[in-house]
PDB file of C-alpha atoms in Angstrom:
ATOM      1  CA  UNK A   8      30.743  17.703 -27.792  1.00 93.00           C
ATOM      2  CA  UNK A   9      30.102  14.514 -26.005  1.00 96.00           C
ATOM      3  CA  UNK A  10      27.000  12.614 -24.460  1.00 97.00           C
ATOM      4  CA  UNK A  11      27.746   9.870 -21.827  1.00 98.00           C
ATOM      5  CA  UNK A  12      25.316   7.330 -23.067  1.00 98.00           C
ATOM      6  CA  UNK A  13      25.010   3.956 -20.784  1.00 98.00           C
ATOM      7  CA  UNK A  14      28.469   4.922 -19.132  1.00 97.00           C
ATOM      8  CA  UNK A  15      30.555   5.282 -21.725  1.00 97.00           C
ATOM      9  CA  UNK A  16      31.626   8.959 -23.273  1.00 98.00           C
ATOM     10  CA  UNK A  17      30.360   8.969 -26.914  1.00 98.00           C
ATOM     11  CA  UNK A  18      31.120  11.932 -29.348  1.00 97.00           C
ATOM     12  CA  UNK A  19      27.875  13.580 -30.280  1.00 97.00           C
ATOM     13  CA  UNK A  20      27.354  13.865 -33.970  1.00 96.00           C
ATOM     14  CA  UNK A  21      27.963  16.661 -36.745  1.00 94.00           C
ATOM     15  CA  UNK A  22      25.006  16.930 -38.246  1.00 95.00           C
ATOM     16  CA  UNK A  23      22.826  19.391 -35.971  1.00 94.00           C
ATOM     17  CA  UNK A  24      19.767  17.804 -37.230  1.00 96.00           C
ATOM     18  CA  UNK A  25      20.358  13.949 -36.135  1.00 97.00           C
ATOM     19  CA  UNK A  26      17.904  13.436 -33.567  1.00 97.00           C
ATOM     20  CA  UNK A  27      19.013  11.718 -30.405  1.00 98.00           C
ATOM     21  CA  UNK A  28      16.822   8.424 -31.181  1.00 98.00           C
ATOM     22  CA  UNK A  29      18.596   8.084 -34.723  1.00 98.00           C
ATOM     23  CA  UNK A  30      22.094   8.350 -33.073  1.00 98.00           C
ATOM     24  CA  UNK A  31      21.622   5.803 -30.500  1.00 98.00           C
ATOM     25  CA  UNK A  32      19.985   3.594 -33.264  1.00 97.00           C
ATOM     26  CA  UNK A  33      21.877   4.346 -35.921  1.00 97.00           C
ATOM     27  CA  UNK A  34      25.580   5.861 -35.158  1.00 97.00           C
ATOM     28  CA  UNK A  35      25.807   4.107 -31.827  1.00 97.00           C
ATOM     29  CA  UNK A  36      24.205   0.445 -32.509  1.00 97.00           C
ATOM     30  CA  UNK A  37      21.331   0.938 -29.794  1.00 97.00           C
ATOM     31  CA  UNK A  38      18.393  -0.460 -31.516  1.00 96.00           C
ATOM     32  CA  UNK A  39      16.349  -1.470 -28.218  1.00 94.00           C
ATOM     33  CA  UNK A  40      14.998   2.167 -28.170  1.00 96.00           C
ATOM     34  CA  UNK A  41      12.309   1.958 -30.980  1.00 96.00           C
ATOM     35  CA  UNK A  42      11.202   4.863 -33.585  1.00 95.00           C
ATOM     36  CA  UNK A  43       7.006   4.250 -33.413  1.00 92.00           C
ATOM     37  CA  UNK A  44       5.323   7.301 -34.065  1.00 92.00           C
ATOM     38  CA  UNK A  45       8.627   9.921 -34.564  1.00 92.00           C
ATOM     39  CA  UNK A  46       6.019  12.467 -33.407  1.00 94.00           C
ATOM     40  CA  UNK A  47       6.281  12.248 -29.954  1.00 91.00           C
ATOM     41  CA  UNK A  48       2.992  10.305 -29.284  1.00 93.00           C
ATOM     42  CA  UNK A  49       3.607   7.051 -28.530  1.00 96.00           C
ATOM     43  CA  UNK A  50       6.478   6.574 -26.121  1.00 95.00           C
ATOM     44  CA  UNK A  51       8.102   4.045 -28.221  1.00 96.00           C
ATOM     45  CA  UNK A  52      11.142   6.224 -28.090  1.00 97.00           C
ATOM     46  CA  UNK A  53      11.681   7.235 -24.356  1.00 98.00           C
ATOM     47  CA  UNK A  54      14.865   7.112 -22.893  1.00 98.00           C
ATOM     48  CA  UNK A  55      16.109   8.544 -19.572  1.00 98.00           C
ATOM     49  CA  UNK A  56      18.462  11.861 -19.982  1.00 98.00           C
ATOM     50  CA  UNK A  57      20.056  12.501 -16.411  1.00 97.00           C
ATOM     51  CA  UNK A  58      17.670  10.749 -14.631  1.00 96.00           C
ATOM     52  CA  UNK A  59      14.449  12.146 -17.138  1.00 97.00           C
ATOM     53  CA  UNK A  60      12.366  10.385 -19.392  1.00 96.00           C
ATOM     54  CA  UNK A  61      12.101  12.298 -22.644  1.00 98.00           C
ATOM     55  CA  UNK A  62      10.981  11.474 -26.611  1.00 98.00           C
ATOM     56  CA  UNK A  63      14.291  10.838 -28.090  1.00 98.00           C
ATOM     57  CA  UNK A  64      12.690  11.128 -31.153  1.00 97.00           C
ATOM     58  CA  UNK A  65      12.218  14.867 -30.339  1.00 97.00           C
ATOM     59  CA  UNK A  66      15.246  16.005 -28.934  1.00 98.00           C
ATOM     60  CA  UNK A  67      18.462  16.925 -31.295  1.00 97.00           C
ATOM     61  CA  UNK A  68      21.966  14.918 -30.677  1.00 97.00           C
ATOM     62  CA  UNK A  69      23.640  17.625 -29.978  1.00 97.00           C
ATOM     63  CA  UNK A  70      21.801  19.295 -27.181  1.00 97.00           C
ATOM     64  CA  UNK A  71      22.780  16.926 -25.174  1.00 98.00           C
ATOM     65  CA  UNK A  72      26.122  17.836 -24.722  1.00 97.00           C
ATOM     66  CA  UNK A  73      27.794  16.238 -21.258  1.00 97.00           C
ATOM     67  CA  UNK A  74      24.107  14.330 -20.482  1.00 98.00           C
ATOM     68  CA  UNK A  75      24.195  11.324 -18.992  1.00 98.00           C
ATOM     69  CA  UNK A  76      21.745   9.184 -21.674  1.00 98.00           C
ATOM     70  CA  UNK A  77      20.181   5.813 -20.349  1.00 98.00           C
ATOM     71  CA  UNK A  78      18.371   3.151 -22.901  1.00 98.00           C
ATOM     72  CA  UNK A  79      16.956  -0.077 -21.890  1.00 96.00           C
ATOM     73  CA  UNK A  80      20.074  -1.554 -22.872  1.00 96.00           C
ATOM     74  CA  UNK A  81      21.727  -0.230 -19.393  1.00 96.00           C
ATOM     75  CA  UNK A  82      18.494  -1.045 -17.468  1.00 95.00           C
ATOM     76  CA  UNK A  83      19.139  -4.944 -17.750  1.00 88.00           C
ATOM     77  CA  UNK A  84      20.218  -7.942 -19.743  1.00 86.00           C
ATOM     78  CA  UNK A  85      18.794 -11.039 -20.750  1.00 86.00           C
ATOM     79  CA  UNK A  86      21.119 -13.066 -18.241  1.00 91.00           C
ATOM     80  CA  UNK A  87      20.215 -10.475 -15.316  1.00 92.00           C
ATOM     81  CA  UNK A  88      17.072  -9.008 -15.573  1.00 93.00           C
ATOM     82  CA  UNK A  89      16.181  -6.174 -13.828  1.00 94.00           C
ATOM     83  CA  UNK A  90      13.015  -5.729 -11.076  1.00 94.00           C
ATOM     84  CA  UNK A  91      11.221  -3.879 -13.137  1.00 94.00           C
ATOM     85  CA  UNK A  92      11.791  -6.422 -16.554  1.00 95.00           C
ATOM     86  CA  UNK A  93      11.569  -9.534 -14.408  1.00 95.00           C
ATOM     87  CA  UNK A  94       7.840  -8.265 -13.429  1.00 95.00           C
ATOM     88  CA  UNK A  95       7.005  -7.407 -16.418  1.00 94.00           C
ATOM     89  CA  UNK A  96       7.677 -10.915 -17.539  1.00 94.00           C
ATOM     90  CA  UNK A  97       5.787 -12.116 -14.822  1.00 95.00           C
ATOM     91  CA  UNK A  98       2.560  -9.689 -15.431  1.00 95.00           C
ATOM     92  CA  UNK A  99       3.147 -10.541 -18.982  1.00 92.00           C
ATOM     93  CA  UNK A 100       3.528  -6.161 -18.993  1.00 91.00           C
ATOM     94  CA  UNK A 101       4.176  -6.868 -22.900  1.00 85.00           C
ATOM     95  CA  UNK A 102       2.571  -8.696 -26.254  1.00 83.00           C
ATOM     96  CA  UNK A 103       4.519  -7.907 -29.029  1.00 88.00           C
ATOM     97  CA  UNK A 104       6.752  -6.263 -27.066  1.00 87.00           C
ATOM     98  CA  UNK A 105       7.577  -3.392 -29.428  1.00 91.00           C
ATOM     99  CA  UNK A 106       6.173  -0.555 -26.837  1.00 93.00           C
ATOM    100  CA  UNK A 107       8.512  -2.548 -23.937  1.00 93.00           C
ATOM    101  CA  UNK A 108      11.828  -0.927 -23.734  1.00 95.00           C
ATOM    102  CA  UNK A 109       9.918   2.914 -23.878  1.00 96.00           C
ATOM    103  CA  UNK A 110       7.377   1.619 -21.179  1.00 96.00           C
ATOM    104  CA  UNK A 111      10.399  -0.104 -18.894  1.00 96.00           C
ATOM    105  CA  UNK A 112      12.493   3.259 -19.327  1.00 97.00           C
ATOM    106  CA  UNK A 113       9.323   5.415 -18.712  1.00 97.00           C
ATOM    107  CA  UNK A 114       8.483   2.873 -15.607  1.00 96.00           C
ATOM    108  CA  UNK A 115      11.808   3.524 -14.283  1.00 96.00           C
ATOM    109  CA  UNK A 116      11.357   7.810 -14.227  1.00 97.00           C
ATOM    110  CA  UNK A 117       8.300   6.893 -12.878  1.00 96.00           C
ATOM    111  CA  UNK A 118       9.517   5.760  -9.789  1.00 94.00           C
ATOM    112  CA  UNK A 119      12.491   8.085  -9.623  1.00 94.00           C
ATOM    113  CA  UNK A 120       9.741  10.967  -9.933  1.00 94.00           C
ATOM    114  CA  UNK A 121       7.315   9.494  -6.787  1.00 92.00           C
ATOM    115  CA  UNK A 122      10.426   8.829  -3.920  1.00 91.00           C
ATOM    116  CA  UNK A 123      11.116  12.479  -5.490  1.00 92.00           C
ATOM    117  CA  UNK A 124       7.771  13.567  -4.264  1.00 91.00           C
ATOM    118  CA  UNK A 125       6.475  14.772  -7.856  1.00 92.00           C
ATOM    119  CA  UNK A 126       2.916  15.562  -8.063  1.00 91.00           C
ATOM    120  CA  UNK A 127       1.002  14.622 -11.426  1.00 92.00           C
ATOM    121  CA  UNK A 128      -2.223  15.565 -12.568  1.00 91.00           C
ATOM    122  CA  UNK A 129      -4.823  13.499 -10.485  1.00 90.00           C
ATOM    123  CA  UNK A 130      -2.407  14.086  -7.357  1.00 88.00           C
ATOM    124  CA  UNK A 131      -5.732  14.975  -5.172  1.00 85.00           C
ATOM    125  CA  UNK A 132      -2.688  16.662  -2.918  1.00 88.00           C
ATOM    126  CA  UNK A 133       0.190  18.216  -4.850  1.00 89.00           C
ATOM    127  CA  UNK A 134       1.965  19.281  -1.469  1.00 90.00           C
ATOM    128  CA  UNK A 135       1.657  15.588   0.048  1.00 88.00           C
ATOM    129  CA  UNK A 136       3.488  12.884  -0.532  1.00 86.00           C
ATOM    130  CA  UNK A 137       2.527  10.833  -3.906  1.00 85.00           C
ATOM    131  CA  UNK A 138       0.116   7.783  -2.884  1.00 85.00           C
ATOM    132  CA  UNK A 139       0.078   5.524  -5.845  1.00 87.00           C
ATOM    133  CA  UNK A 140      -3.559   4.573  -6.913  1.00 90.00           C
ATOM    134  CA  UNK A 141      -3.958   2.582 -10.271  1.00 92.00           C
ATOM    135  CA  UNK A 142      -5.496   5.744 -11.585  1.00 92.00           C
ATOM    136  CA  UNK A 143      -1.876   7.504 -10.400  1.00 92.00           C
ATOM    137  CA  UNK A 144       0.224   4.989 -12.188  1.00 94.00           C
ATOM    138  CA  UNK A 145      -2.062   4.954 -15.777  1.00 95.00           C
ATOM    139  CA  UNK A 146      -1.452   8.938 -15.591  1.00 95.00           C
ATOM    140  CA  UNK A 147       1.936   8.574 -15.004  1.00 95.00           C
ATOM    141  CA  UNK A 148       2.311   6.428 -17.787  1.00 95.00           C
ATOM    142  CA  UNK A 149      -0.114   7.871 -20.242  1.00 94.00           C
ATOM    143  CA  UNK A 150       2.657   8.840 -23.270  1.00 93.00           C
ATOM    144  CA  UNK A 151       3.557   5.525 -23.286  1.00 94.00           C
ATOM    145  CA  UNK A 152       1.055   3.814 -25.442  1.00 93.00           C
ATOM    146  CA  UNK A 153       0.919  -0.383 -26.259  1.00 90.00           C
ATOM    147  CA  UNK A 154      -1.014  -1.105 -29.394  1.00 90.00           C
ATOM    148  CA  UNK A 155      -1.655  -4.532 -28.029  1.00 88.00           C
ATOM    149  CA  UNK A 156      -3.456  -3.369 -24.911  1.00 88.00           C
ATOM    150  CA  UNK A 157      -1.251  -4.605 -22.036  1.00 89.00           C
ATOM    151  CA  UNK A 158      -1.839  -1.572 -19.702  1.00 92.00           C
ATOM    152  CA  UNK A 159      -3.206  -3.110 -17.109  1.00 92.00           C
ATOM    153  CA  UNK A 160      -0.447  -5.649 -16.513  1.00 94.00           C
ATOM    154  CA  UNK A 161       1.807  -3.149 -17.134  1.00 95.00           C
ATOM    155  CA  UNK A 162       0.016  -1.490 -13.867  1.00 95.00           C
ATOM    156  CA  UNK A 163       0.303  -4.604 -11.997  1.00 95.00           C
ATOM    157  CA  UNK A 164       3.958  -4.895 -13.142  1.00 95.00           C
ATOM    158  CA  UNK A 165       4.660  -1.307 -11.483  1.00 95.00           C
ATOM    159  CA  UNK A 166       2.490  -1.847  -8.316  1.00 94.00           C
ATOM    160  CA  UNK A 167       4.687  -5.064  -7.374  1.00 93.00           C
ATOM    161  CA  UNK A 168       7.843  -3.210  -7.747  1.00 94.00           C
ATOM    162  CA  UNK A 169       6.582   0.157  -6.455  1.00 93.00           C
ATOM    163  CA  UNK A 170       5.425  -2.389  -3.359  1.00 90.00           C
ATOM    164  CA  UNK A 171       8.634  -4.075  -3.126  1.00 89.00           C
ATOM    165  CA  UNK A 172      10.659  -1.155  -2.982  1.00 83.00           C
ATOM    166  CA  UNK A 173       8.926   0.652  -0.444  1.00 79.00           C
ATOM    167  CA  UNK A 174       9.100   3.749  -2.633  1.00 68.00           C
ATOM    168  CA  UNK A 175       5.426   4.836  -1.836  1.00 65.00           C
ATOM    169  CA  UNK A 176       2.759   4.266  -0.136  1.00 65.00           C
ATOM    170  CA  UNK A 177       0.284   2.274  -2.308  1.00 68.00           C
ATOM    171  CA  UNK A 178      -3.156   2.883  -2.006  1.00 69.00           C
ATOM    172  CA  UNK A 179      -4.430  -0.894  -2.450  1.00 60.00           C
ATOM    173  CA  UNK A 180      -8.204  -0.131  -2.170  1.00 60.00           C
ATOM    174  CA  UNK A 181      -8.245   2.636  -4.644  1.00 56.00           C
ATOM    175  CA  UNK A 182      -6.283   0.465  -6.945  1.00 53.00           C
ATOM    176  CA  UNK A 183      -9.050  -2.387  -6.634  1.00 52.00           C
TER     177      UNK A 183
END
């Protein structure tokens, strides 16, 4: 059994009950995802499995046999930052920072999930095409939480990339 975690083929462990977030962290060396909550709650945790974000803290190792895993460590690096980091620096989308690598990976689903067409719960149209409103985005990102309170650059962050890539139409005046 074997995962494919930020390219490269990694034997899954043994132990059925090793949860995906204490392999990557533990077994594998991967300590950017961070264990917050290890209920699910917080976001802390989220990594991308083919293309998904999920609570790694949830999920056992070893269902993941032949998924493609992504952590923030694949996203970028501190020499080449990627769109979504570099505006988060710029929107200062972090404090502490702690929340940052779960709300980067979450950010990234995100956008994979509206130039998929994905509806979410204030979609006012589910059969339409997304049109990002701030109140879209803070859905969209609701189980990622920040104890130090940086949602709404963390917004701002994802409008500038959302707007830069063209995924979406952005609704500008509902977002005022």
């Amino acid at each position: 059994m074997h995962a494919r975690v930020n390219g490269t083929e990694h034997p899954l462990p043994h132990d059925s009950r090793r949860t995906l977030l204490d392999w990557l962290r533990e077994d594998l060396g991967l300590t950017g995802t961070k264990k917050g909550c290890d209920h699910g709650q917080c976001g802390a945790c989220t990594v991308l499995v083919d293309g998904r974000r999920i609570n790694s803290c949830l999920s056992l190792a070893q269902l993941h046999d032949g998924d493609a895993i992504e952590t923030i460590e694949a996203i970028g690096s501190a020499d080449a930052l990627a769109p979504l980091q570099r505006a988060f620096v710029a929107h200062d989308g972090f404090q502490c920072g702690y929340c940052t690598p779960g709300q980067i990976c979450s950010a990234k689903a995100l956008m994979a999930e509206l130039a998929e067409g994905w509806a979410s719960a204030v979609s006012g149209d589910v059969a339409a095409a997304p049109v990002v409103t701030r109140a879209e985005l803070q859905e969209r990102m609701s189980g990622n939480l920040c104890r130090c309170g940086a949602y709404s650059n963390i917004i701002a962050a994802l409008e500038e990339v959302i707007a830069a890539e063209g995924l979406v139409r952005i609704d500008a005046e509902a977002s005022a």
